[in-house]
Amino acid sequence: MSIKTKLAAAALATLALTGSMLSTTSQAEAKQPGWVWGVGAGIATAAVVGSAIAVSNDPYYHGYHRCGWVAQYNAFGQYVGRVRTCY
């Protein structure tokens, strides 16, 4: 290890030790959830909507989106399998 790496590791260890000491000496406070429920509901809604969009793999009409199976070969020209490609 170089000197820079050792110095960075020592500084990181010191920072972690100091942070853990400060966090354990502070007093815990219980608070109402407040805006946390709104953020959680937003994330859950985004996950549901995003999943619904990702699942719908309907092709675009008028030739914009076409999918099909294409043979895949390795670097030696040997057949490996098929891959679904969209263009």
mmCIF file of N, CA and C in Angstrom:
data_model
loop_
_atom_site.group_PDB
_atom_site.id
_atom_site.type_symbol
_atom_site.label_atom_id
_atom_site.label_comp_id
_atom_site.label_asym_id
_atom_site.label_seq_id
_atom_site.Cartn_x
_atom_site.Cartn_y
_atom_site.Cartn_z
ATOM 1 N N MET A 1 0.847 -1.185 0.000
ATOM 2 C CA MET A 1 0.000 0.000 0.000
ATOM 3 C C MET A 1 0.884 1.236 0.000
ATOM 4 N N SER A 2 0.455 2.239 -0.732
ATOM 5 C CA SER A 2 1.208 3.484 -0.753
ATOM 6 C C SER A 2 0.877 4.303 0.484
ATOM 7 N N ILE A 3 1.642 5.332 0.694
ATOM 8 C CA ILE A 3 1.441 6.189 1.866
ATOM 9 C C ILE A 3 0.108 6.917 1.761
ATOM 10 N N LYS A 4 -0.251 7.339 0.546
ATOM 11 C CA LYS A 4 -1.531 8.023 0.357
ATOM 12 C C LYS A 4 -2.701 7.113 0.721
ATOM 13 N N THR A 5 -2.602 5.856 0.335
ATOM 14 C CA THR A 5 -3.677 4.909 0.624
ATOM 15 C C THR A 5 -3.786 4.662 2.121
ATOM 16 N N LYS A 6 -2.649 4.514 2.779
ATOM 17 C CA LYS A 6 -2.661 4.303 4.229
ATOM 18 C C LYS A 6 -3.223 5.525 4.948
ATOM 19 N N LEU A 7 -2.844 6.719 4.492
ATOM 20 C CA LEU A 7 -3.337 7.944 5.114
ATOM 21 C C LEU A 7 -4.842 8.090 4.897
ATOM 22 N N ALA A 8 -5.309 7.770 3.708
ATOM 23 C CA ALA A 8 -6.741 7.857 3.439
ATOM 24 C C ALA A 8 -7.513 6.842 4.273
ATOM 25 N N ALA A 9 -6.981 5.630 4.433
ATOM 26 C CA ALA A 9 -7.646 4.616 5.248
ATOM 27 C C ALA A 9 -7.697 5.042 6.708
ATOM 28 N N ALA A 10 -6.621 5.620 7.205
ATOM 29 C CA ALA A 10 -6.602 6.084 8.590
ATOM 30 C C ALA A 10 -7.588 7.225 8.792
ATOM 31 N N ALA A 11 -7.663 8.151 7.839
ATOM 32 C CA ALA A 11 -8.601 9.272 7.950
ATOM 33 C C ALA A 11 -10.044 8.779 7.907
ATOM 34 N N LEU A 12 -10.319 7.806 7.049
ATOM 35 C CA LEU A 12 -11.663 7.258 6.970
ATOM 36 C C LEU A 12 -12.041 6.525 8.254
ATOM 37 N N ALA A 13 -11.104 5.775 8.823
ATOM 38 C CA ALA A 13 -11.370 5.077 10.080
ATOM 39 C C ALA A 13 -11.614 6.065 11.214
ATOM 40 N N THR A 14 -10.842 7.140 11.247
ATOM 41 C CA THR A 14 -11.031 8.165 12.279
ATOM 42 C C THR A 14 -12.379 8.844 12.133
ATOM 43 N N LEU A 15 -12.763 9.145 10.892
ATOM 44 C CA LEU A 15 -14.053 9.775 10.648
ATOM 45 C C LEU A 15 -15.205 8.850 11.047
ATOM 46 N N ALA A 16 -15.081 7.578 10.736
ATOM 47 C CA ALA A 16 -16.127 6.623 11.099
ATOM 48 C C ALA A 16 -16.229 6.475 12.612
ATOM 49 N N LEU A 17 -15.100 6.421 13.279
ATOM 50 C CA LEU A 17 -15.104 6.296 14.742
ATOM 51 C C LEU A 17 -15.708 7.533 15.394
ATOM 52 N N THR A 18 -15.340 8.710 14.915
ATOM 53 C CA THR A 18 -15.890 9.951 15.464
ATOM 54 C C THR A 18 -17.395 10.028 15.217
ATOM 55 N N GLY A 19 -17.818 9.668 14.018
ATOM 56 C CA GLY A 19 -19.243 9.704 13.714
ATOM 57 C C GLY A 19 -20.042 8.734 14.553
ATOM 58 N N SER A 20 -19.498 7.558 14.794
ATOM 59 C CA SER A 20 -20.230 6.585 15.614
ATOM 60 C C SER A 20 -20.289 7.024 17.066
ATOM 61 N N MET A 21 -19.258 7.682 17.543
ATOM 62 C CA MET A 21 -19.282 8.168 18.924
ATOM 63 C C MET A 21 -20.293 9.300 19.079
ATOM 64 N N LEU A 22 -20.366 10.184 18.101
ATOM 65 C CA LEU A 22 -21.307 11.297 18.190
ATOM 66 C C LEU A 22 -22.747 10.821 18.068
ATOM 67 N N SER A 23 -22.980 9.826 17.225
ATOM 68 C CA SER A 23 -24.347 9.370 17.041
ATOM 69 C C SER A 23 -24.852 8.583 18.237
ATOM 70 N N THR A 24 -23.983 7.920 18.968
ATOM 71 C CA THR A 24 -24.424 7.145 20.123
ATOM 72 C C THR A 24 -24.596 8.006 21.363
ATOM 73 N N THR A 25 -23.980 9.182 21.409
ATOM 74 C CA THR A 25 -24.105 10.029 22.586
ATOM 75 C C THR A 25 -25.281 10.993 22.497
ATOM 76 N N SER A 26 -25.882 11.133 21.308
ATOM 77 C CA SER A 26 -27.024 12.038 21.193
ATOM 78 C C SER A 26 -28.288 11.344 21.691
ATOM 79 N N GLN A 27 -29.250 12.167 22.108
ATOM 80 C CA GLN A 27 -30.483 11.635 22.655
ATOM 81 C C GLN A 27 -31.480 11.332 21.539
ATOM 82 N N ALA A 28 -32.186 10.224 21.648
ATOM 83 C CA ALA A 28 -33.151 9.834 20.631
ATOM 84 C C ALA A 28 -34.440 10.624 20.812
ATOM 85 N N GLU A 29 -35.059 10.994 19.683
ATOM 86 C CA GLU A 29 -36.311 11.728 19.725
ATOM 87 C C GLU A 29 -37.341 11.014 18.857
ATOM 88 N N ALA A 30 -38.537 10.847 19.385
ATOM 89 C CA ALA A 30 -39.621 10.241 18.610
ATOM 90 C C ALA A 30 -40.473 11.361 18.020
ATOM 91 N N LYS A 31 -40.701 11.281 16.697
ATOM 92 C CA LYS A 31 -41.475 12.316 16.014
ATOM 93 C C LYS A 31 -42.574 11.663 15.197
ATOM 94 N N GLN A 32 -43.590 12.446 14.893
ATOM 95 C CA GLN A 32 -44.658 11.979 14.025
ATOM 96 C C GLN A 32 -44.124 11.833 12.601
ATOM 97 N N PRO A 33 -44.674 10.901 11.818
ATOM 98 C CA PRO A 33 -44.155 10.668 10.476
ATOM 99 C C PRO A 33 -44.255 11.877 9.544
ATOM 100 N N GLY A 34 -45.268 12.702 9.674
ATOM 101 C CA GLY A 34 -45.386 13.915 8.881
ATOM 102 C C GLY A 34 -45.423 13.653 7.389
ATOM 103 N N TRP A 35 -44.490 14.246 6.639
ATOM 104 C CA TRP A 35 -44.474 14.167 5.186
ATOM 105 C C TRP A 35 -43.926 12.843 4.669
ATOM 106 N N VAL A 36 -43.442 11.984 5.546
ATOM 107 C CA VAL A 36 -42.855 10.711 5.128
ATOM 108 C C VAL A 36 -43.888 9.842 4.419
ATOM 109 N N TRP A 37 -45.142 9.884 4.873
ATOM 110 C CA TRP A 37 -46.182 9.084 4.242
ATOM 111 C C TRP A 37 -46.408 9.523 2.810
ATOM 112 N N GLY A 38 -46.334 10.805 2.541
ATOM 113 C CA GLY A 38 -46.507 11.304 1.181
ATOM 114 C C GLY A 38 -45.392 10.859 0.254
ATOM 115 N N VAL A 39 -44.167 10.890 0.747
ATOM 116 C CA VAL A 39 -43.031 10.435 -0.057
ATOM 117 C C VAL A 39 -43.148 8.941 -0.333
ATOM 118 N N GLY A 40 -43.514 8.173 0.678
ATOM 119 C CA GLY A 40 -43.683 6.731 0.495
ATOM 120 C C GLY A 40 -44.782 6.407 -0.495
ATOM 121 N N ALA A 41 -45.896 7.121 -0.417
ATOM 122 C CA ALA A 41 -46.998 6.899 -1.353
ATOM 123 C C ALA A 41 -46.581 7.277 -2.769
ATOM 124 N N GLY A 42 -45.799 8.339 -2.912
ATOM 125 C CA GLY A 42 -45.316 8.744 -4.234
ATOM 126 C C GLY A 42 -44.390 7.712 -4.847
ATOM 127 N N ILE A 43 -43.502 7.166 -4.038
ATOM 128 C CA ILE A 43 -42.574 6.146 -4.528
ATOM 129 C C ILE A 43 -43.335 4.881 -4.910
ATOM 130 N N ALA A 44 -44.299 4.492 -4.078
ATOM 131 C CA ALA A 44 -45.084 3.290 -4.378
ATOM 132 C C ALA A 44 -45.902 3.475 -5.659
ATOM 133 N N THR A 45 -46.504 4.650 -5.828
ATOM 134 C CA THR A 45 -47.278 4.930 -7.035
ATOM 135 C C THR A 45 -46.379 4.923 -8.266
ATOM 136 N N ALA A 46 -45.196 5.518 -8.144
ATOM 137 C CA ALA A 46 -44.262 5.530 -9.270
ATOM 138 C C ALA A 46 -43.826 4.117 -9.635
ATOM 139 N N ALA A 47 -43.645 3.266 -8.638
ATOM 140 C CA ALA A 47 -43.254 1.883 -8.918
ATOM 141 C C ALA A 47 -44.363 1.134 -9.636
ATOM 142 N N VAL A 48 -45.601 1.345 -9.212
ATOM 143 C CA VAL A 48 -46.725 0.661 -9.854
ATOM 144 C C VAL A 48 -46.913 1.147 -11.282
ATOM 145 N N VAL A 49 -46.878 2.445 -11.484
ATOM 146 C CA VAL A 49 -47.065 3.000 -12.824
ATOM 147 C C VAL A 49 -45.900 2.609 -13.731
ATOM 148 N N GLY A 50 -44.687 2.677 -13.214
ATOM 149 C CA GLY A 50 -43.523 2.288 -14.006
ATOM 150 C C GLY A 50 -43.562 0.828 -14.405
ATOM 151 N N SER A 51 -44.003 -0.024 -13.490
ATOM 152 C CA SER A 51 -44.125 -1.448 -13.811
ATOM 153 C C SER A 51 -45.185 -1.680 -14.881
ATOM 154 N N ALA A 52 -46.287 -0.966 -14.791
ATOM 155 C CA ALA A 52 -47.350 -1.111 -15.785
ATOM 156 C C ALA A 52 -46.876 -0.659 -17.163
ATOM 157 N N ILE A 53 -46.105 0.398 -17.208
ATOM 158 C CA ILE A 53 -45.581 0.869 -18.488
ATOM 159 C C ILE A 53 -44.573 -0.126 -19.050
ATOM 160 N N ALA A 54 -43.725 -0.670 -18.175
ATOM 161 C CA ALA A 54 -42.707 -1.612 -18.640
ATOM 162 C C ALA A 54 -43.321 -2.919 -19.123
ATOM 163 N N VAL A 55 -44.417 -3.348 -18.508
ATOM 164 C CA VAL A 55 -45.043 -4.609 -18.891
ATOM 165 C C VAL A 55 -45.746 -4.499 -20.230
ATOM 166 N N SER A 56 -46.333 -3.345 -20.497
ATOM 167 C CA SER A 56 -47.060 -3.200 -21.762
ATOM 168 C C SER A 56 -46.045 -3.083 -22.895
ATOM 169 N N ASN A 57 -45.859 -4.163 -23.602
ATOM 170 C CA ASN A 57 -44.888 -4.202 -24.687
ATOM 171 C C ASN A 57 -45.603 -4.192 -26.028
ATOM 172 N N ASP A 58 -46.693 -3.452 -26.095
ATOM 173 C CA ASP A 58 -47.447 -3.367 -27.335
ATOM 174 C C ASP A 58 -46.633 -2.588 -28.374
ATOM 175 N N PRO A 59 -46.606 -3.067 -29.589
ATOM 176 C CA PRO A 59 -45.830 -2.348 -30.614
ATOM 177 C C PRO A 59 -46.534 -1.062 -31.015
ATOM 178 N N TYR A 60 -45.742 -0.096 -31.387
ATOM 179 C CA TYR A 60 -46.307 1.142 -31.906
ATOM 180 C C TYR A 60 -46.866 0.849 -33.291
ATOM 181 N N TYR A 61 -47.919 1.501 -33.622
ATOM 182 C CA TYR A 61 -48.534 1.284 -34.922
ATOM 183 C C TYR A 61 -47.822 2.093 -35.995
ATOM 184 N N HIS A 62 -48.090 1.775 -37.220
ATOM 185 C CA HIS A 62 -47.506 2.417 -38.396
ATOM 186 C C HIS A 62 -46.005 2.140 -38.503
ATOM 187 N N GLY A 63 -45.553 1.013 -38.000
ATOM 188 C CA GLY A 63 -44.182 0.579 -38.217
ATOM 189 C C GLY A 63 -43.115 1.213 -37.363
ATOM 190 N N TYR A 64 -43.461 1.831 -36.272
ATOM 191 C CA TYR A 64 -42.440 2.464 -35.454
ATOM 192 C C TYR A 64 -41.690 1.477 -34.563
ATOM 193 N N HIS A 65 -42.332 0.396 -34.175
ATOM 194 C CA HIS A 65 -41.742 -0.499 -33.183
ATOM 195 C C HIS A 65 -41.975 -1.936 -33.611
ATOM 196 N N ARG A 66 -40.916 -2.622 -33.994
ATOM 197 C CA ARG A 66 -41.039 -4.014 -34.411
ATOM 198 C C ARG A 66 -40.091 -4.861 -33.582
ATOM 199 N N CYS A 67 -40.566 -5.983 -33.111
ATOM 200 C CA CYS A 67 -39.739 -6.893 -32.337
ATOM 201 C C CYS A 67 -39.715 -8.253 -33.013
ATOM 202 N N GLY A 68 -38.605 -8.935 -32.858
ATOM 203 C CA GLY A 68 -38.494 -10.265 -33.425
ATOM 204 C C GLY A 68 -37.301 -10.997 -32.840
ATOM 205 N N TRP A 69 -37.199 -12.260 -33.183
ATOM 206 C CA TRP A 69 -36.096 -13.089 -32.690
ATOM 207 C C TRP A 69 -34.998 -13.125 -33.742
ATOM 208 N N VAL A 70 -33.747 -12.897 -33.304
ATOM 209 C CA VAL A 70 -32.594 -12.863 -34.193
ATOM 210 C C VAL A 70 -31.562 -13.851 -33.674
ATOM 211 N N ALA A 71 -30.930 -14.582 -34.574
ATOM 212 C CA ALA A 71 -29.892 -15.529 -34.173
ATOM 213 C C ALA A 71 -28.678 -14.787 -33.635
ATOM 214 N N GLN A 72 -28.063 -15.356 -32.610
ATOM 215 C CA GLN A 72 -26.883 -14.748 -32.000
ATOM 216 C C GLN A 72 -25.704 -15.704 -32.173
ATOM 217 N N TYR A 73 -24.574 -15.155 -32.603
ATOM 218 C CA TYR A 73 -23.370 -15.935 -32.833
ATOM 219 C C TYR A 73 -22.244 -15.396 -31.960
ATOM 220 N N ASN A 74 -21.314 -16.268 -31.568
ATOM 221 C CA ASN A 74 -20.174 -15.808 -30.778
ATOM 222 C C ASN A 74 -19.072 -15.317 -31.716
ATOM 223 N N ALA A 75 -17.901 -14.998 -31.156
ATOM 224 C CA ALA A 75 -16.808 -14.436 -31.942
ATOM 225 C C ALA A 75 -16.267 -15.421 -32.963
ATOM 226 N N PHE A 76 -16.500 -16.718 -32.779
ATOM 227 C CA PHE A 76 -15.995 -17.729 -33.697
ATOM 228 C C PHE A 76 -17.018 -18.105 -34.765
ATOM 229 N N GLY A 77 -18.169 -17.452 -34.764
ATOM 230 C CA GLY A 77 -19.190 -17.720 -35.755
ATOM 231 C C GLY A 77 -20.082 -18.896 -35.420
ATOM 232 N N GLN A 78 -20.008 -19.370 -34.200
ATOM 233 C CA GLN A 78 -20.830 -20.495 -33.784
ATOM 234 C C GLN A 78 -22.172 -19.990 -33.264
ATOM 235 N N TYR A 79 -23.230 -20.697 -33.601
ATOM 236 C CA TYR A 79 -24.577 -20.326 -33.162
ATOM 237 C C TYR A 79 -24.691 -20.505 -31.654
ATOM 238 N N VAL A 80 -25.135 -19.455 -30.959
ATOM 239 C CA VAL A 80 -25.260 -19.495 -29.511
ATOM 240 C C VAL A 80 -26.718 -19.597 -29.086
ATOM 241 N N GLY A 81 -27.583 -18.915 -29.760
ATOM 242 C CA GLY A 81 -29.003 -18.921 -29.409
ATOM 243 C C GLY A 81 -29.712 -17.791 -30.118
ATOM 244 N N ARG A 82 -30.922 -17.492 -29.616
ATOM 245 C CA ARG A 82 -31.702 -16.416 -30.199
ATOM 246 C C ARG A 82 -31.870 -15.302 -29.182
ATOM 247 N N VAL A 83 -31.963 -14.088 -29.690
ATOM 248 C CA VAL A 83 -32.144 -12.898 -28.857
ATOM 249 C C VAL A 83 -33.304 -12.107 -29.410
ATOM 250 N N ARG A 84 -34.138 -11.588 -28.543
ATOM 251 C CA ARG A 84 -35.246 -10.757 -28.996
ATOM 252 C C ARG A 84 -34.753 -9.328 -29.172
ATOM 253 N N THR A 85 -34.923 -8.791 -30.344
ATOM 254 C CA THR A 85 -34.504 -7.429 -30.626
ATOM 255 C C THR A 85 -35.688 -6.628 -31.146
ATOM 256 N N CYS A 86 -35.703 -5.375 -30.811
ATOM 257 C CA CYS A 86 -36.754 -4.457 -31.270
ATOM 258 C C CYS A 86 -36.113 -3.308 -32.030
ATOM 259 N N TYR A 87 -36.711 -2.953 -33.149
ATOM 260 C CA TYR A 87 -36.188 -1.862 -33.957
ATOM 261 C C TYR A 87 -37.309 -1.051 -34.526
#
